Coordinates of C-alpha atoms and ligand atoms in Angstrom, one line a residue:
Chain A
M1 CA -92.2 54.7 191.1
S2 CA -90.9 57.3 193.5
N3 CA -91.4 57.3 197.2
I4 CA -93.5 60.0 198.9
L5 CA -91.9 59.2 202.3
E6 CA -88.5 57.8 203.1
I7 CA -87.6 57.2 206.7
R8 CA -83.9 56.5 207.1
D9 CA -82.1 55.0 210.2
L10 CA -84.7 56.5 212.5
T11 CA -83.7 56.1 216.1
V12 CA -85.6 57.6 219.0
M13 CA -84.5 57.5 222.6
F14 CA -86.5 58.5 225.7
G15 CA -83.8 59.2 228.2
K16 CA -81.6 56.1 228.1
S17 CA -84.2 53.7 226.7
I18 CA -84.3 53.1 223.0
A19 CA -87.9 53.2 221.7
V20 CA -87.1 52.9 218.0
H21 CA -83.8 51.7 216.6
D22 CA -82.5 52.2 213.0
V23 CA -85.9 52.0 211.3
N24 CA -86.1 52.3 207.5
I25 CA -89.5 52.7 205.9
N26 CA -90.6 53.7 202.4
V27 CA -94.0 54.7 201.3
P28 CA -94.4 54.7 197.5
E29 CA -96.4 57.5 195.9
G30 CA -100.1 56.5 195.8
G31 CA -99.5 53.4 197.8
I32 CA -100.9 52.0 201.0
V33 CA -98.2 50.7 203.5
T34 CA -98.9 49.3 206.9
L35 CA -96.6 49.1 210.0
I36 CA -97.7 46.4 212.4
G37 CA -96.3 45.4 215.8
S38 CA -97.5 44.6 219.2
N39 CA -98.1 47.1 222.1
G40 CA -95.0 49.1 222.9
A41 CA -93.1 48.0 219.7
G42 CA -92.5 51.7 218.8
K43 CA -95.1 52.2 216.1
S44 CA -96.5 55.4 217.5
T45 CA -93.0 56.7 218.3
T46 CA -92.1 56.1 214.6
L47 CA -95.0 58.2 213.4
N48 CA -94.7 60.9 216.1
A49 CA -91.0 61.3 215.3
T50 CA -91.7 61.5 211.6
L51 CA -94.2 64.4 212.3
G52 CA -91.8 66.1 214.7
I53 CA -94.0 65.5 217.8
V54 CA -91.2 63.7 219.6
P55 CA -87.6 64.5 218.9
M56 CA -85.6 62.1 216.9
T57 CA -82.2 61.0 218.1
R58 CA -80.8 60.0 214.7
G59 CA -82.0 59.6 211.2
T60 CA -83.5 61.5 208.3
I61 CA -87.0 62.0 206.9
S62 CA -87.5 62.8 203.3
F63 CA -90.9 63.8 202.0
N64 CA -92.0 64.2 198.4
G65 CA -88.3 64.3 197.4
E66 CA -87.4 66.9 200.0
D67 CA -85.3 66.5 203.2
V68 CA -87.7 67.5 206.0
T69 CA -85.7 66.1 208.9
H70 CA -85.5 69.5 210.5
A71 CA -88.8 71.0 209.4
S72 CA -91.3 71.9 212.0
T73 CA -94.6 70.0 212.4
S74 CA -96.4 73.0 210.9
E75 CA -94.2 73.0 207.8
K76 CA -94.7 69.2 207.4
V77 CA -98.4 69.6 207.6
R78 CA -98.3 72.4 205.1
K79 CA -96.3 70.2 202.7
G80 CA -99.0 67.5 203.0
L81 CA -97.5 65.1 205.7
V82 CA -100.4 64.6 208.0
L83 CA -101.1 62.3 211.0
A84 CA -104.3 61.2 212.6
P85 CA -102.8 60.2 215.9
E86 CA -103.5 57.3 218.3
G87 CA -106.3 58.2 220.6
R88 CA -107.7 60.7 217.9
H89 CA -106.9 63.9 219.9
L90 CA -110.0 65.7 218.7
F91 CA -111.1 69.0 220.2
P92 CA -113.9 67.5 222.4
Y93 CA -115.8 70.7 223.2
L94 CA -115.7 72.2 219.7
S95 CA -118.3 71.3 217.1
V96 CA -117.7 68.8 214.3
Y97 CA -117.5 71.7 211.9
K98 CA -114.8 73.6 213.8
N99 CA -112.8 70.4 214.2
L100 CA -112.9 70.0 210.5
I101 CA -112.0 73.6 209.8
L102 CA -109.1 73.4 212.2
G103 CA -107.7 70.5 210.1
A104 CA -107.3 73.1 207.3
T105 CA -105.3 75.5 209.6
Q106 CA -102.3 75.6 207.2
R107 CA -104.3 76.2 204.0
K108 CA -105.3 79.5 202.3
D109 CA -107.2 78.1 199.3
K110 CA -110.8 78.7 200.3
E111 CA -112.2 76.8 197.3
G112 CA -110.1 73.8 197.9
I113 CA -111.1 73.8 201.6
Q114 CA -114.8 73.9 200.5
Q115 CA -114.3 71.0 198.1
D116 CA -112.5 68.9 200.7
L117 CA -115.3 69.6 203.1
E118 CA -117.7 68.2 200.5
F119 CA -115.5 65.2 200.0
C120 CA -115.5 64.5 203.7
F121 CA -119.3 64.7 203.8
E122 CA -119.5 62.2 200.9
L123 CA -117.1 59.9 202.6
F124 CA -118.7 60.2 206.1
P125 CA -122.3 61.4 205.6
I126 CA -122.9 61.1 209.4
L127 CA -120.5 64.1 209.9
K128 CA -122.7 66.3 207.8
D129 CA -125.7 65.5 210.0
R130 CA -123.7 66.2 213.1
L131 CA -122.0 69.4 212.1
K132 CA -123.1 71.3 215.2
Q133 CA -122.6 68.5 217.6
K134 CA -119.6 68.7 220.0
A135 CA -117.0 66.2 218.9
G136 CA -116.6 64.7 222.4
T137 CA -120.2 63.6 222.5
M138 CA -120.1 61.3 219.5
S139 CA -119.6 57.6 219.5
G140 CA -116.1 56.1 219.2
G141 CA -116.6 55.2 215.6
Q142 CA -117.9 58.6 214.6
Q143 CA -115.0 60.2 216.4
Q144 CA -112.5 58.1 214.4
M145 CA -114.3 59.1 211.2
L146 CA -114.0 62.8 212.3
A147 CA -110.3 62.3 213.1
I148 CA -109.7 60.9 209.6
A149 CA -111.9 63.6 208.0
R150 CA -110.1 66.3 210.0
A151 CA -106.7 65.0 208.7
M152 CA -108.1 65.0 205.1
M153 CA -109.0 68.7 205.5
A154 CA -105.3 69.4 205.5
N155 CA -105.2 68.0 201.9
P156 CA -102.5 65.5 202.7
K157 CA -100.3 63.9 200.1
L158 CA -99.5 61.2 202.7
L159 CA -102.0 60.4 205.4
C160 CA -100.6 58.6 208.4
L161 CA -103.1 56.8 210.6
D162 CA -102.2 55.5 214.1
E163 CA -104.4 52.6 215.1
P164 CA -107.7 53.9 213.8
S165 CA -109.2 50.5 214.9
L166 CA -108.5 51.1 218.6
G167 CA -111.5 50.4 220.8
L168 CA -113.9 50.0 217.9
A169 CA -116.4 47.2 217.1
P170 CA -115.4 44.8 214.3
A171 CA -118.1 46.1 211.9
V172 CA -117.0 49.7 212.4
I173 CA -113.3 48.6 211.8
E174 CA -114.4 47.0 208.5
D175 CA -116.0 50.3 207.5
I176 CA -113.0 52.4 208.4
G177 CA -110.8 50.1 206.3
E178 CA -113.1 50.5 203.4
K179 CA -113.0 54.3 203.8
V180 CA -109.3 54.4 203.9
R181 CA -109.1 52.5 200.6
E182 CA -111.7 54.8 199.1
I183 CA -109.5 57.9 200.1
N184 CA -106.5 56.2 198.5
R185 CA -108.5 55.3 195.3
T186 CA -110.4 58.6 194.7
K187 CA -107.9 61.2 195.9
G188 CA -104.7 59.3 195.2
T189 CA -103.6 60.0 198.8
S190 CA -100.7 57.8 199.9
I191 CA -101.4 56.0 203.2
L192 CA -99.2 54.9 206.1
L193 CA -101.4 52.8 208.3
V194 CA -100.1 51.8 211.8
E195 CA -102.1 48.9 213.2
Q196 CA -102.2 46.1 215.8
N197 CA -105.2 44.7 214.1
V198 CA -103.5 42.6 211.4
H199 CA -106.8 41.8 209.8
L200 CA -107.4 45.5 209.0
A201 CA -103.8 46.0 208.2
F202 CA -103.6 43.2 205.7
G203 CA -107.0 43.9 204.2
T204 CA -106.1 47.5 203.5
A205 CA -102.4 47.7 202.6
S206 CA -100.3 46.1 199.9
Y207 CA -96.9 46.4 201.6
C208 CA -96.1 45.7 205.3
Y209 CA -93.4 46.5 207.8
T210 CA -93.2 44.6 211.1
L211 CA -91.8 46.2 214.2
Q212 CA -90.7 44.3 217.3
V213 CA -89.3 46.1 220.4
G214 CA -88.1 49.0 218.4
E215 CA -86.6 47.1 215.5
L216 CA -87.9 46.1 212.1
V217 CA -87.9 42.4 211.9
A218 CA -89.8 41.7 208.7
E219 CA -91.0 43.5 205.6
G220 CA -92.6 42.5 202.3
T221 CA -95.8 42.4 200.4
V222 CA -98.8 41.6 202.5
E223 CA -98.8 38.0 201.0
E224 CA -95.2 37.5 202.0
I225 CA -95.7 38.8 205.6
R226 CA -98.9 36.7 206.0
N227 CA -96.7 33.6 205.5
N228 CA -93.7 34.9 207.4
D229 CA -92.7 32.6 210.3
V230 CA -91.7 35.4 212.7
V231 CA -94.9 37.3 212.1
K232 CA -97.0 34.1 212.3
K233 CA -95.5 33.3 215.7
A234 CA -96.1 36.8 217.0
Y235 CA -99.6 37.2 215.8
F236 CA -101.2 33.9 215.1
G237 CA -99.7 32.0 218.0
G238 CA -97.9 29.5 215.8
Chain B
M1 CA -129.6 102.3 241.5
Q2 CA -126.1 103.6 242.2
I3 CA -125.4 100.1 243.5
V4 CA -126.2 98.6 240.1
I5 CA -123.9 101.0 238.4
N6 CA -121.1 100.2 240.8
A7 CA -121.7 96.5 240.5
L8 CA -121.6 96.6 236.7
V9 CA -118.4 98.7 236.8
L10 CA -116.7 96.4 239.3
G11 CA -118.0 93.3 237.6
I12 CA -116.6 94.2 234.2
M13 CA -113.3 95.1 235.7
Y14 CA -113.1 91.7 237.5
I15 CA -114.0 90.0 234.2
L16 CA -111.3 91.9 232.3
A17 CA -108.7 91.0 234.9
A18 CA -109.9 87.4 235.1
L19 CA -110.1 86.7 231.4
G20 CA -106.3 86.6 230.9
F21 CA -105.9 84.4 234.0
A22 CA -108.6 82.0 232.7
F23 CA -107.1 81.9 229.2
I24 CA -103.7 81.0 230.6
F25 CA -105.3 78.4 232.9
N26 CA -107.2 76.8 230.1
M27 CA -104.4 77.0 227.5
L28 CA -101.4 76.1 229.6
G29 CA -103.0 74.2 232.4
T30 CA -101.2 76.3 234.9
I31 CA -102.1 79.0 237.3
N32 CA -100.6 82.4 236.8
L33 CA -100.4 83.5 240.4
G34 CA -98.6 86.7 239.3
H35 CA -101.7 87.9 237.4
G36 CA -102.8 90.2 240.2
A37 CA -99.3 91.6 240.5
L38 CA -99.2 92.4 236.8
Y39 CA -102.5 94.1 237.1
M40 CA -101.0 96.2 239.9
V41 CA -97.9 97.0 237.8
G42 CA -100.2 98.1 235.0
A43 CA -101.9 100.6 237.3
Y44 CA -98.6 101.9 238.7
L45 CA -97.0 102.3 235.3
C46 CA -100.1 104.3 234.2
Y47 CA -99.9 106.5 237.3
Y48 CA -96.3 107.4 236.9
L49 CA -96.6 108.0 233.2
C50 CA -99.3 110.5 234.1
A51 CA -97.8 112.0 237.2
A52 CA -94.1 111.9 236.5
A53 CA -94.1 112.1 232.7
G54 CA -97.2 114.2 232.3
I55 CA -98.7 112.0 229.7
N56 CA -102.4 112.1 229.1
N57 CA -104.0 109.3 231.1
W58 CA -105.7 107.6 228.2
I59 CA -102.4 107.4 226.3
A60 CA -100.7 106.3 229.5
M61 CA -103.3 103.4 229.7
I62 CA -102.5 102.3 226.2
I63 CA -98.8 102.4 226.8
S64 CA -99.2 100.5 230.1
A65 CA -101.3 97.8 228.4
A66 CA -98.8 97.5 225.5
V67 CA -95.8 97.2 227.9
L68 CA -97.6 94.6 230.0
A69 CA -98.6 92.7 226.9
V70 CA -94.9 92.5 226.1
V71 CA -94.3 91.3 229.7
G72 CA -96.9 88.6 229.0
L73 CA -95.0 87.5 225.9
L74 CA -91.8 87.3 227.9
L75 CA -93.5 85.3 230.7
E76 CA -94.7 82.8 228.2
R77 CA -91.2 82.5 226.7
V78 CA -89.1 82.3 229.8
M79 CA -91.5 80.7 232.2
F80 CA -94.5 78.9 230.9
R81 CA -92.9 77.4 227.8
L82 CA -89.9 76.1 229.7
F83 CA -91.7 74.8 232.7
L84 CA -95.0 73.6 231.3
D85 CA -94.8 70.4 233.2
N86 CA -93.2 71.8 236.3
F87 CA -96.0 73.5 238.3
D88 CA -93.8 73.9 241.5
R89 CA -91.2 75.9 239.6
I90 CA -93.8 78.1 238.0
V91 CA -95.3 78.8 241.5
M92 CA -91.9 79.7 242.9
I93 CA -91.1 82.1 240.1
S94 CA -94.5 83.7 240.3
V95 CA -94.1 84.2 244.1
G96 CA -90.8 85.8 243.3
I97 CA -92.3 88.1 240.8
I98 CA -95.1 89.1 243.1
T99 CA -92.7 89.9 246.0
I100 CA -90.5 92.0 243.8
C101 CA -93.4 93.9 242.3
Q102 CA -95.0 94.5 245.7
T103 CA -91.8 95.6 247.3
I104 CA -91.2 98.2 244.6
A105 CA -94.8 99.4 244.8
N106 CA -94.4 99.7 248.6
L107 CA -91.3 101.8 248.2
L108 CA -92.9 104.0 245.6
T109 CA -96.2 104.5 247.4
G110 CA -95.1 104.7 251.0
S111 CA -98.0 106.0 253.0
K112 CA -99.2 108.3 250.2
A113 CA -102.6 107.8 248.6
L114 CA -102.0 107.7 244.9
V115 CA -104.8 107.9 242.4
I116 CA -104.7 107.9 238.7
P117 CA -106.3 111.1 237.3
S118 CA -109.9 110.7 236.3
Y119 CA -110.5 109.5 232.8
A120 CA -113.7 111.6 232.5
N121 CA -115.2 114.4 234.6
G122 CA -118.7 115.5 235.2
L123 CA -122.0 113.7 235.4
T124 CA -124.5 112.5 232.9
T125 CA -128.2 112.2 233.6
I126 CA -129.8 109.0 232.3
F127 CA -133.4 108.2 233.1
G128 CA -133.4 111.0 235.7
M129 CA -130.4 109.6 237.5
S130 CA -127.0 111.2 237.5
I131 CA -124.1 109.0 237.0
S132 CA -120.4 110.0 237.0
N133 CA -118.9 110.0 233.5
E134 CA -115.9 108.2 235.0
R135 CA -118.1 105.1 235.7
L136 CA -119.8 105.3 232.4
V137 CA -116.5 105.5 230.5
T138 CA -115.0 102.7 232.6
F139 CA -118.0 100.5 232.0
G140 CA -118.1 101.4 228.3
V141 CA -114.5 100.7 227.5
G142 CA -114.6 97.5 229.6
L143 CA -117.6 96.3 227.8
L144 CA -116.1 97.1 224.4
L145 CA -112.9 95.1 225.3
L146 CA -115.0 92.2 226.6
L147 CA -117.0 92.1 223.4
A148 CA -113.9 92.3 221.3
T149 CA -112.4 89.4 223.2
L150 CA -115.5 87.4 222.8
Y151 CA -115.5 88.1 219.1
V152 CA -111.9 87.0 218.8
V153 CA -112.5 83.8 220.7
N154 CA -115.7 82.8 218.8
Y155 CA -115.2 84.1 215.3
T156 CA -111.6 84.3 214.3
A157 CA -108.9 81.9 213.4
L158 CA -106.8 82.9 216.4
G159 CA -109.8 82.2 218.6
R160 CA -110.4 78.7 217.1
Q161 CA -106.7 77.9 217.5
M162 CA -106.8 79.1 221.1
E163 CA -109.6 76.7 221.8
A164 CA -107.9 73.9 220.0
V165 CA -104.7 74.4 222.0
A166 CA -106.6 74.6 225.2
Q167 CA -108.6 71.4 224.5
D168 CA -105.9 69.2 223.0
R169 CA -102.4 70.6 222.7
L170 CA -101.0 67.6 220.7
G171 CA -104.1 67.5 218.5
A172 CA -103.6 71.2 217.8
A173 CA -99.9 70.8 216.9
L174 CA -100.8 68.0 214.5
Q175 CA -103.1 70.4 212.6
G176 CA -100.0 72.5 212.0
I177 CA -100.9 75.1 214.7
N178 CA -97.9 76.7 216.2
T179 CA -98.9 76.1 219.8
N180 CA -96.2 78.2 221.3
R181 CA -97.1 81.2 219.2
V182 CA -100.8 80.8 220.2
S183 CA -99.9 80.6 223.8
A184 CA -97.7 83.7 223.5
A185 CA -100.5 85.6 221.9
V186 CA -102.9 84.6 224.7
C187 CA -100.4 85.6 227.4
A188 CA -99.9 89.0 225.7
I189 CA -103.7 89.7 225.4
G190 CA -104.5 88.4 228.9
V191 CA -101.8 90.4 230.7
G192 CA -102.6 93.4 228.6
L193 CA -106.3 93.2 229.6
A194 CA -105.3 92.9 233.2
A195 CA -103.3 96.1 232.9
V196 CA -106.3 97.9 231.4
A197 CA -108.3 96.8 234.4
G198 CA -105.5 98.0 236.7
C199 CA -105.5 101.4 235.0
F200 CA -109.2 101.9 235.5
M201 CA -109.3 100.5 239.0
G202 CA -106.3 102.8 239.9
A203 CA -108.6 105.7 239.1
Y204 CA -111.7 104.2 240.7
L205 CA -110.2 103.0 244.0
G206 CA -106.7 104.4 244.0
L207 CA -103.4 102.6 244.0
S208 CA -102.1 100.3 246.7
S209 CA -99.4 97.7 246.8
S210 CA -102.0 95.1 247.9
M211 CA -104.4 95.9 245.1
G212 CA -103.0 92.9 243.2
D213 CA -103.7 90.5 246.1
T214 CA -107.3 91.8 246.3
M215 CA -107.8 91.2 242.6
N216 CA -106.0 87.9 242.7
L217 CA -108.5 86.7 245.2
R218 CA -111.4 87.8 243.1
I219 CA -109.9 86.2 240.0
L220 CA -109.3 82.9 241.6
M221 CA -112.8 82.8 243.0
L222 CA -114.3 83.9 239.8
V223 CA -112.5 81.3 237.7
M224 CA -113.3 78.5 240.2
L225 CA -117.0 79.6 240.3
A226 CA -117.2 79.7 236.6
G227 CA -115.5 76.3 236.2
A228 CA -112.7 75.3 233.8
G229 CA -113.0 76.2 230.2
S230 CA -116.1 78.3 230.3
M231 CA -116.0 81.8 228.7
N232 CA -119.7 82.5 229.3
G233 CA -119.3 81.3 232.8
I234 CA -116.6 83.9 233.5
I235 CA -118.9 86.6 232.2
I236 CA -121.9 85.6 234.3
T237 CA -119.9 84.9 237.5
G238 CA -117.9 88.1 237.0
T239 CA -121.1 90.1 236.9
V240 CA -122.5 88.3 240.0
M241 CA -119.3 89.0 241.9
G242 CA -119.4 92.6 241.0
F243 CA -122.9 92.8 242.4
L244 CA -121.9 90.9 245.6
D245 CA -119.0 93.3 246.2
A246 CA -121.0 96.4 245.5
I247 CA -124.0 95.4 247.7
C248 CA -121.9 94.1 250.6
Q249 CA -119.7 97.2 250.6
M250 CA -123.0 99.2 251.0
A251 CA -124.6 96.9 253.5
F252 CA -121.7 96.0 255.9
A253 CA -119.3 98.5 257.4
G254 CA -115.5 98.2 257.1
N255 CA -113.8 94.8 256.6
A256 CA -117.0 92.9 256.8
G257 CA -117.8 94.5 253.4
S258 CA -115.0 92.5 251.8
A259 CA -115.3 89.4 253.9
V260 CA -119.0 88.7 253.3
P261 CA -118.7 88.2 249.5
I262 CA -115.8 85.8 250.1
I263 CA -117.8 83.8 252.6
I264 CA -120.8 83.6 250.2
I265 CA -118.5 82.4 247.4
V266 CA -116.8 79.8 249.6
I267 CA -120.2 78.4 250.4
L268 CA -121.2 78.3 246.7
L269 CA -118.0 76.4 246.0
L270 CA -118.7 73.9 248.7
I271 CA -122.1 73.3 247.0
K272 CA -120.5 73.0 243.6
P273 CA -116.8 72.4 243.8
K274 CA -116.3 72.2 240.1
G275 CA -117.9 75.5 239.4
F276 CA -121.2 76.3 237.7
F277 CA -120.5 76.5 234.0
G278 CA -117.4 74.5 233.3
H279 CA -117.1 71.5 230.9
D280 CA -117.4 69.0 233.8
A281 CA -120.0 70.9 235.7
Ligands
ADP301 N1 -93.1 60.0 225.7 C1 -92.5 58.9 226.1 N2 -91.6 58.9 227.1 C2 -91.0 57.8 227.5 N3 -91.2 56.6 226.9 C3 -92.0 56.5 225.9 C4 -92.7 57.7 225.4 N4 -93.6 57.3 224.4 C5 -93.3 56.0 224.2 N5 -92.4 55.5 225.1 C6 -91.9 54.1 225.1 O1 -91.5 53.8 223.9 C7 -91.8 52.5 223.5 C8 -92.6 52.4 222.3 O2 -93.9 53.0 222.5 P1 -94.9 53.3 221.3 O3 -94.2 53.9 220.2 O4 -96.1 54.0 221.9 O5 -95.4 51.8 220.9 P2 -96.6 51.3 220.1 O6 -97.2 52.5 219.4 O7 -96.0 50.4 219.1 O8 -97.6 50.7 221.0 C9 -92.6 51.9 224.7 O9 -91.7 51.2 225.5 C10 -93.0 53.2 225.5 O10 -93.1 52.9 226.8
MG302 MG1 -99.2 53.2 219.6

């Protein structure tokens, strides 16, 4: 199976401090991969550099068999590399509908946009009921759903999610995990899920990378990582 | 009744000049102190195109607006984009620009009273009241530009992208929006509109090197009164300020005519420091 995303030797420095060092990540086409690690490990930086939101110091990104290391964020989004960022970054004073339509900024296929809108409504029926509501006035869980739906409006081949569980109640987190699997199953969208919530990460993904202070320390199938001593120590206190 | 006409004309000119300032404020989170100076440059350019080059004043207005739109583009490229996080530097550059523009204007004007030739002559009688065509045309074109701007903001892709960039720049970039290009478009439109206001006001009140300061004061107060991020607020407060100015200039002689509206606005701001229509109001 070929990889939709290959991150090679990614290094990101902020001034003199190294946030991410020589990180290598593969996401197989149609797969769900998770990247876990504690606060400040460099997870967000890895995603942001992949999208071109922060400059990379070294490394290459290849997407869908194509070198996109020097492509702009717009180009990456157009090619189907899409990120729902940490903290959601919705447009709080715009309606749910306008938020969704803005997700399709790079697309011209009116019919496809309409179909994806329908898909988002099926996935998150609440959004259809709230179309006119301002995004900022919804609950945290609803906002996260909107963030994922907005990203889906770009018709991604790879959907990167940065801590969708942040600040949500356990029941809502469960629901989000279910929806992510549903996206993967019904649309075949590959997923790169960044999480601190290992329960959600392990429940959703099949392959796992573990980041610690900017370096990958363990990778493997979810089963392998569950039983990995380094990870156990970091996450389960023993 | 003449007061109402004057108020509407002034109000719509304030709104046109303030729109660009408010756009830049919302979008780039920075204050374009030079906005009034650019408004003045628009007026002077129009005057000299008419007086020195003998160009029809409507065409001169269009050229002036286009030239200043390009200036807006350049400002975005060489100032706002580079110093987005450095407010102090933007203020210093702006003050430099203002000083240069005003000095040149002073040298050009001297003690002469320059006025842009009238855009329309004669009077029209509406409801038994005679109104100068100049006012009518100024109001009409101003209203048209305002409506066009509202249409762009509310119903076009560019407008949606403008709002997106203003509300969450990173979020906008992640939708594939080229945030720099949107900012540049907004600067061009905003400064171009200010130039149009300058061209009309240069015919209505005449040119002076301090006309930019006067307008800057209006713009600042207008945007503060309206509150951050509110388009409708700008239109309402712009109209109210037009009325205040027109009425006070009738009611109070001399400088009191310009001081009283400012005092009223300061009091309003004390009552509601975040403005009346903004997101956080
Ligand atoms: N824009 C930035 N400027 C400077 N340092 C940053 C910036 N973003 C992140 N960092 C630093 O990089 C490291 C990794 O941060 P981050 O990628 O956000 O971690 P995580 O997402 O795993 O919590 C942290 O030490 C953080 O302080
Ligand atoms: Mg993070």
